[in-house]
PDB file of C-alpha atoms in Angstrom:
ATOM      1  CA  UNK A   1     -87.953 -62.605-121.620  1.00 34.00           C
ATOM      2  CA  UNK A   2     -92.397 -62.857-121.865  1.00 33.00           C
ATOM      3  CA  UNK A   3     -93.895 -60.902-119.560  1.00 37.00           C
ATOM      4  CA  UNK A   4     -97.485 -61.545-118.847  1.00 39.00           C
ATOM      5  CA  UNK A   5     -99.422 -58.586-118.713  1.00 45.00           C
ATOM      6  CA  UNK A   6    -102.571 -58.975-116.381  1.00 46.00           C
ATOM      7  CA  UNK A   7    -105.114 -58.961-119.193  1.00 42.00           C
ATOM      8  CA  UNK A   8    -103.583 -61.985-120.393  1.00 63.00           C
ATOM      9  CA  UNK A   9    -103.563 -64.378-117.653  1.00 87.00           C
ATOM     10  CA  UNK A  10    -104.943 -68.119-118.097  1.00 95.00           C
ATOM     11  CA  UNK A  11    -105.763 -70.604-115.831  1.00 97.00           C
ATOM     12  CA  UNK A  12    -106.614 -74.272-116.006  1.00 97.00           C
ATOM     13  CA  UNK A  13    -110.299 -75.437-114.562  1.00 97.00           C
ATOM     14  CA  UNK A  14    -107.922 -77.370-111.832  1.00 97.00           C
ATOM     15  CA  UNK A  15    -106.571 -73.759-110.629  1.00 97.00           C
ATOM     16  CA  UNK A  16    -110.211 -72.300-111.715  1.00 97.00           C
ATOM     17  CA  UNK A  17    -111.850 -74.627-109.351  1.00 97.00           C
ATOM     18  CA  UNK A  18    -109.197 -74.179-106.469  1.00 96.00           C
ATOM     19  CA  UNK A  19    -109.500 -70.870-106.629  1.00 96.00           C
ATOM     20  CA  UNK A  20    -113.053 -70.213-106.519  1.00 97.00           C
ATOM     21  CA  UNK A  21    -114.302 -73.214-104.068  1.00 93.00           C
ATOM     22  CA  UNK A  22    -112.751 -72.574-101.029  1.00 86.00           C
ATOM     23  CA  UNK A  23    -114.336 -71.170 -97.813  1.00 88.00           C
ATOM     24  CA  UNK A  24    -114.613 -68.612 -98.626  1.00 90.00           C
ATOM     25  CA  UNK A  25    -113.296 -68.499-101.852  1.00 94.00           C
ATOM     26  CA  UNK A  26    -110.771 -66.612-103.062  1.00 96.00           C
ATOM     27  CA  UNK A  27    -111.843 -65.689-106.646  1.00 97.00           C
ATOM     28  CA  UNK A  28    -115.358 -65.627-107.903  1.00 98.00           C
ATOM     29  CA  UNK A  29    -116.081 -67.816-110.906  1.00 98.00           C
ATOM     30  CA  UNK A  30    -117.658 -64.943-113.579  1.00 98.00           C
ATOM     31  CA  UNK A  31    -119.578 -66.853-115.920  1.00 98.00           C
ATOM     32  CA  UNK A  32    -120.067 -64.372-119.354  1.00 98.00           C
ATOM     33  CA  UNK A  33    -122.004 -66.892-121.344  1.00 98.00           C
ATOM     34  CA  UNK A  34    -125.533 -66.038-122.886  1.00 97.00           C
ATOM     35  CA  UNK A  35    -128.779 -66.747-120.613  1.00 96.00           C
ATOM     36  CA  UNK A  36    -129.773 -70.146-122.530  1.00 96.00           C
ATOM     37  CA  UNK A  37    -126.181 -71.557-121.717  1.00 97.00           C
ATOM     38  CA  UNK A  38    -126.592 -70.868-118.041  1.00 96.00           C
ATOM     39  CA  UNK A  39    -129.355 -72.068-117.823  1.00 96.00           C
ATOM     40  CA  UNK A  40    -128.898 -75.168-119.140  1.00 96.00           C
ATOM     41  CA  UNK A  41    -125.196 -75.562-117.400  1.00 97.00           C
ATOM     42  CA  UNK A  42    -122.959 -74.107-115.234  1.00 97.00           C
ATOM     43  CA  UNK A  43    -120.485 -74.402-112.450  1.00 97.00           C
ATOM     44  CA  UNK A  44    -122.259 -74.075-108.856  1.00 96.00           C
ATOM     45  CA  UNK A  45    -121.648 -70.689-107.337  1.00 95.00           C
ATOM     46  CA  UNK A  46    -120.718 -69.510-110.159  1.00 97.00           C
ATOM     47  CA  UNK A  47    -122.155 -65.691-111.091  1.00 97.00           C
ATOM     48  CA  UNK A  48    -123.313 -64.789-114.502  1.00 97.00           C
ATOM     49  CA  UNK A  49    -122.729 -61.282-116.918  1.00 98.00           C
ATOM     50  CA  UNK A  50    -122.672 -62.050-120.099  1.00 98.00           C
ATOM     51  CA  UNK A  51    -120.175 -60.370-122.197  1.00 98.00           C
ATOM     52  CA  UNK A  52    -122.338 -58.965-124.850  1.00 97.00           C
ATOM     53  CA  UNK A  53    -123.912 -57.403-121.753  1.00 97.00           C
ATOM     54  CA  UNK A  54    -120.183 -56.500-120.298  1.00 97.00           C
ATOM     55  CA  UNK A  55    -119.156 -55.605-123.860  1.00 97.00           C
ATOM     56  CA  UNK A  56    -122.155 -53.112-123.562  1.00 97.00           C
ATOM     57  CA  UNK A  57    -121.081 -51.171-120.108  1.00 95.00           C
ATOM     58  CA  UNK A  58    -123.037 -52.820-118.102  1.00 96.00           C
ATOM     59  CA  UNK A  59    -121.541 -53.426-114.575  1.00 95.00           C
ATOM     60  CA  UNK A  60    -120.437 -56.243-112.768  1.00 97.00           C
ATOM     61  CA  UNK A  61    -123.247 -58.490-110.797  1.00 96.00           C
ATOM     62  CA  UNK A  62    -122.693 -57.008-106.883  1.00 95.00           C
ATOM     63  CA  UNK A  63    -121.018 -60.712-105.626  1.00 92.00           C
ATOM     64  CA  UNK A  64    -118.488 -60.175-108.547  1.00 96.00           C
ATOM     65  CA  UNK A  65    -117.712 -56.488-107.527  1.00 95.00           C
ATOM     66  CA  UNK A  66    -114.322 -55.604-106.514  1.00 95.00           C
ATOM     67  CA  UNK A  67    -113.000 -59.120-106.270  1.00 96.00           C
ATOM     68  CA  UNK A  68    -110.923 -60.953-108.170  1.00 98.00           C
ATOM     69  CA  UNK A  69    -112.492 -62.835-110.751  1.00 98.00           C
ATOM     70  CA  UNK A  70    -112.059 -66.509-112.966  1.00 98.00           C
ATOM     71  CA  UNK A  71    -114.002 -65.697-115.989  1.00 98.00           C
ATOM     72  CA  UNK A  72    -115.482 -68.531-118.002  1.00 98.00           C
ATOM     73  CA  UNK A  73    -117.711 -69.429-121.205  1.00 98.00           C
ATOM     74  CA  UNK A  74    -118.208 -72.761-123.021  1.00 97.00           C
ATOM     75  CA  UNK A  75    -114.497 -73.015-124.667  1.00 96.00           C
ATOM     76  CA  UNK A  76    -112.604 -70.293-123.195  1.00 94.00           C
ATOM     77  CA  UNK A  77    -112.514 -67.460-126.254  1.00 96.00           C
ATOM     78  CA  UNK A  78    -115.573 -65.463-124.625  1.00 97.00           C
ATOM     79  CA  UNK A  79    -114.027 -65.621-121.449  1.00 97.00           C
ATOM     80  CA  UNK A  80    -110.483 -64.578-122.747  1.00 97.00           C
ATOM     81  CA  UNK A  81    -112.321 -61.505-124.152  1.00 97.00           C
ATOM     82  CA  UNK A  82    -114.034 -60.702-120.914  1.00 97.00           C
ATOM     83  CA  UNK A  83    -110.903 -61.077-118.801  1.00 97.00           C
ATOM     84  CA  UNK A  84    -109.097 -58.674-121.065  1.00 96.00           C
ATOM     85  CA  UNK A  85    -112.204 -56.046-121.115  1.00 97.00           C
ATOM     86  CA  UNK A  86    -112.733 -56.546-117.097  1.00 97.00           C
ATOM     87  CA  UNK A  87    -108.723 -56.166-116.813  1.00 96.00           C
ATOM     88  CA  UNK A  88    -108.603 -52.901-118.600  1.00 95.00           C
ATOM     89  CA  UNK A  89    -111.294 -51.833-116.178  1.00 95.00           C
ATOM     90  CA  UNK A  90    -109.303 -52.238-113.582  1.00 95.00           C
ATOM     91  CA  UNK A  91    -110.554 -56.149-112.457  1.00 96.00           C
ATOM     92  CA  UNK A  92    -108.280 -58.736-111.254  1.00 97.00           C
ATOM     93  CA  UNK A  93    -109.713 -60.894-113.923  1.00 97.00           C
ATOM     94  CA  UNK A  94    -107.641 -64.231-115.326  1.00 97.00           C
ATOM     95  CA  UNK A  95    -109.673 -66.536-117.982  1.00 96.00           C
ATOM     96  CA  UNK A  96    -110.241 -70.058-117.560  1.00 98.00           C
ATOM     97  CA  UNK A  97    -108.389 -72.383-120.899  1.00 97.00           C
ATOM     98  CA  UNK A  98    -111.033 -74.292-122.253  1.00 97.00           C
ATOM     99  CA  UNK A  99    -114.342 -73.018-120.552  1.00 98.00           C
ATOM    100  CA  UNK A 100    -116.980 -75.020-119.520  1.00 98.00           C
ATOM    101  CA  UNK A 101    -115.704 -77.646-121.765  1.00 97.00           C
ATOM    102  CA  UNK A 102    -112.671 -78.205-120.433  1.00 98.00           C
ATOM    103  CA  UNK A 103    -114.584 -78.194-116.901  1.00 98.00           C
ATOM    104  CA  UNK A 104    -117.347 -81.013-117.935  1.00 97.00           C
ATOM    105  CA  UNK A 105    -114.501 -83.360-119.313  1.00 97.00           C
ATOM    106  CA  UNK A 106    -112.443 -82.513-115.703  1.00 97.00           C
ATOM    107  CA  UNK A 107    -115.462 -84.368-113.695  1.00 96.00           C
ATOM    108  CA  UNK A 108    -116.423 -81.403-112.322  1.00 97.00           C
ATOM    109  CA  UNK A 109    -120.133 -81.060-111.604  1.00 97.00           C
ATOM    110  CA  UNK A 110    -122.432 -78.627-113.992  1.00 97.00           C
ATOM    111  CA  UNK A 111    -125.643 -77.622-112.357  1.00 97.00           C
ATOM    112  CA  UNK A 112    -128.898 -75.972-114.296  1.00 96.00           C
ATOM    113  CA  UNK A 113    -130.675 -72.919-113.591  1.00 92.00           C
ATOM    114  CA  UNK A 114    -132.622 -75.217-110.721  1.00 93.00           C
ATOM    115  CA  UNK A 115    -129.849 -76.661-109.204  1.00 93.00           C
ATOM    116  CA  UNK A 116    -130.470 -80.251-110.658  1.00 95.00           C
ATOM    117  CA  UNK A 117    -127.791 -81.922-112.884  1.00 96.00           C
ATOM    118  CA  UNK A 118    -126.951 -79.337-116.209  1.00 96.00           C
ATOM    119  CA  UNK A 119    -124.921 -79.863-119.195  1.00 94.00           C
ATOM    120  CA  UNK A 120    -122.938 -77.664-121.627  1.00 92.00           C
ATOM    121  CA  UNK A 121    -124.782 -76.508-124.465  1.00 72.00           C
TER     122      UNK A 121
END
C-alpha cells in the first residue's frame, strides 16, 4: 500500500482554487515565485515568499502564518520544493501540479502587481 506522507501532497488548480477562494478561505494560496514573476502574474489573493527567500530561513509572510497553505510557482517544481521545506517545518503545506501554468490554461484569472490583467512569465 502508498502512503502519502504530508510533504508530498499535490493538488490540482481546480482543488487549489476551491480551497483558497472561499469566504473565508480555507487555505492560503503561497505564491514562492521570484519578484519579476509576481509582478507580472499571479493569482488574486494570493501571498508571495519566494523560495530562494524560504530556502534561506526567512519566515512566512504574517497572512500565511499558521495556516494551511497551497503553494504555487509557474510549473509546479518550485512549489513542490517549498511544500516539502514548509512541511518539514511543521506547515500544512500541499503543492499545486502544474503552477501558474496549469492555472492560466484553467481560465482562471492572473492579476499584476496593480491589480490589472497579468500573465505568466
Amino acid at each position: 500500500m502508498f502512503v502519502f506522507r504530508k510533504s508530498e501532497r499535490r493538488v490540482s488548480v481546480d482543488e487549489a482554487r476551491t480551497r483558497t477562494g472561499g469566504e473565508p478561505p480555507e487555505a492560503v494560496l503561497l505564491d514562492v515565485r521570484e519578484r519579476p514573476e509576481w509582478k507580472s502574474g499571479h493569482a488574486p489573493g494570493a501571498v508571495h515568499a519566494p523560495l530562494t527567500g524560504l530556502a534561506a530561513g526567512a519566515s512566512l509572510p504574517a497572512g500565511a502564518r499558521g495556516r494551511p497553505l497551497v503553494v504555487i510557482c509557474r510549473s509546479g517544481h518550485r512549489s513542490r520544493q517549498a511544500a516539502k521545506l514548509l512541511a518539514e517545518r511543521g506547515a500544512d503545506a500541499v503543492d499545486v501540479k502544474g503552477g501558474m501554468d496549469a492555472w492560466a490554461a484553467a481560465g482562471y484569472p492572473v492579476v499584476d502587481e496593480r491589480g490589472n490583467s497579468g500573465s505568466i512569465a
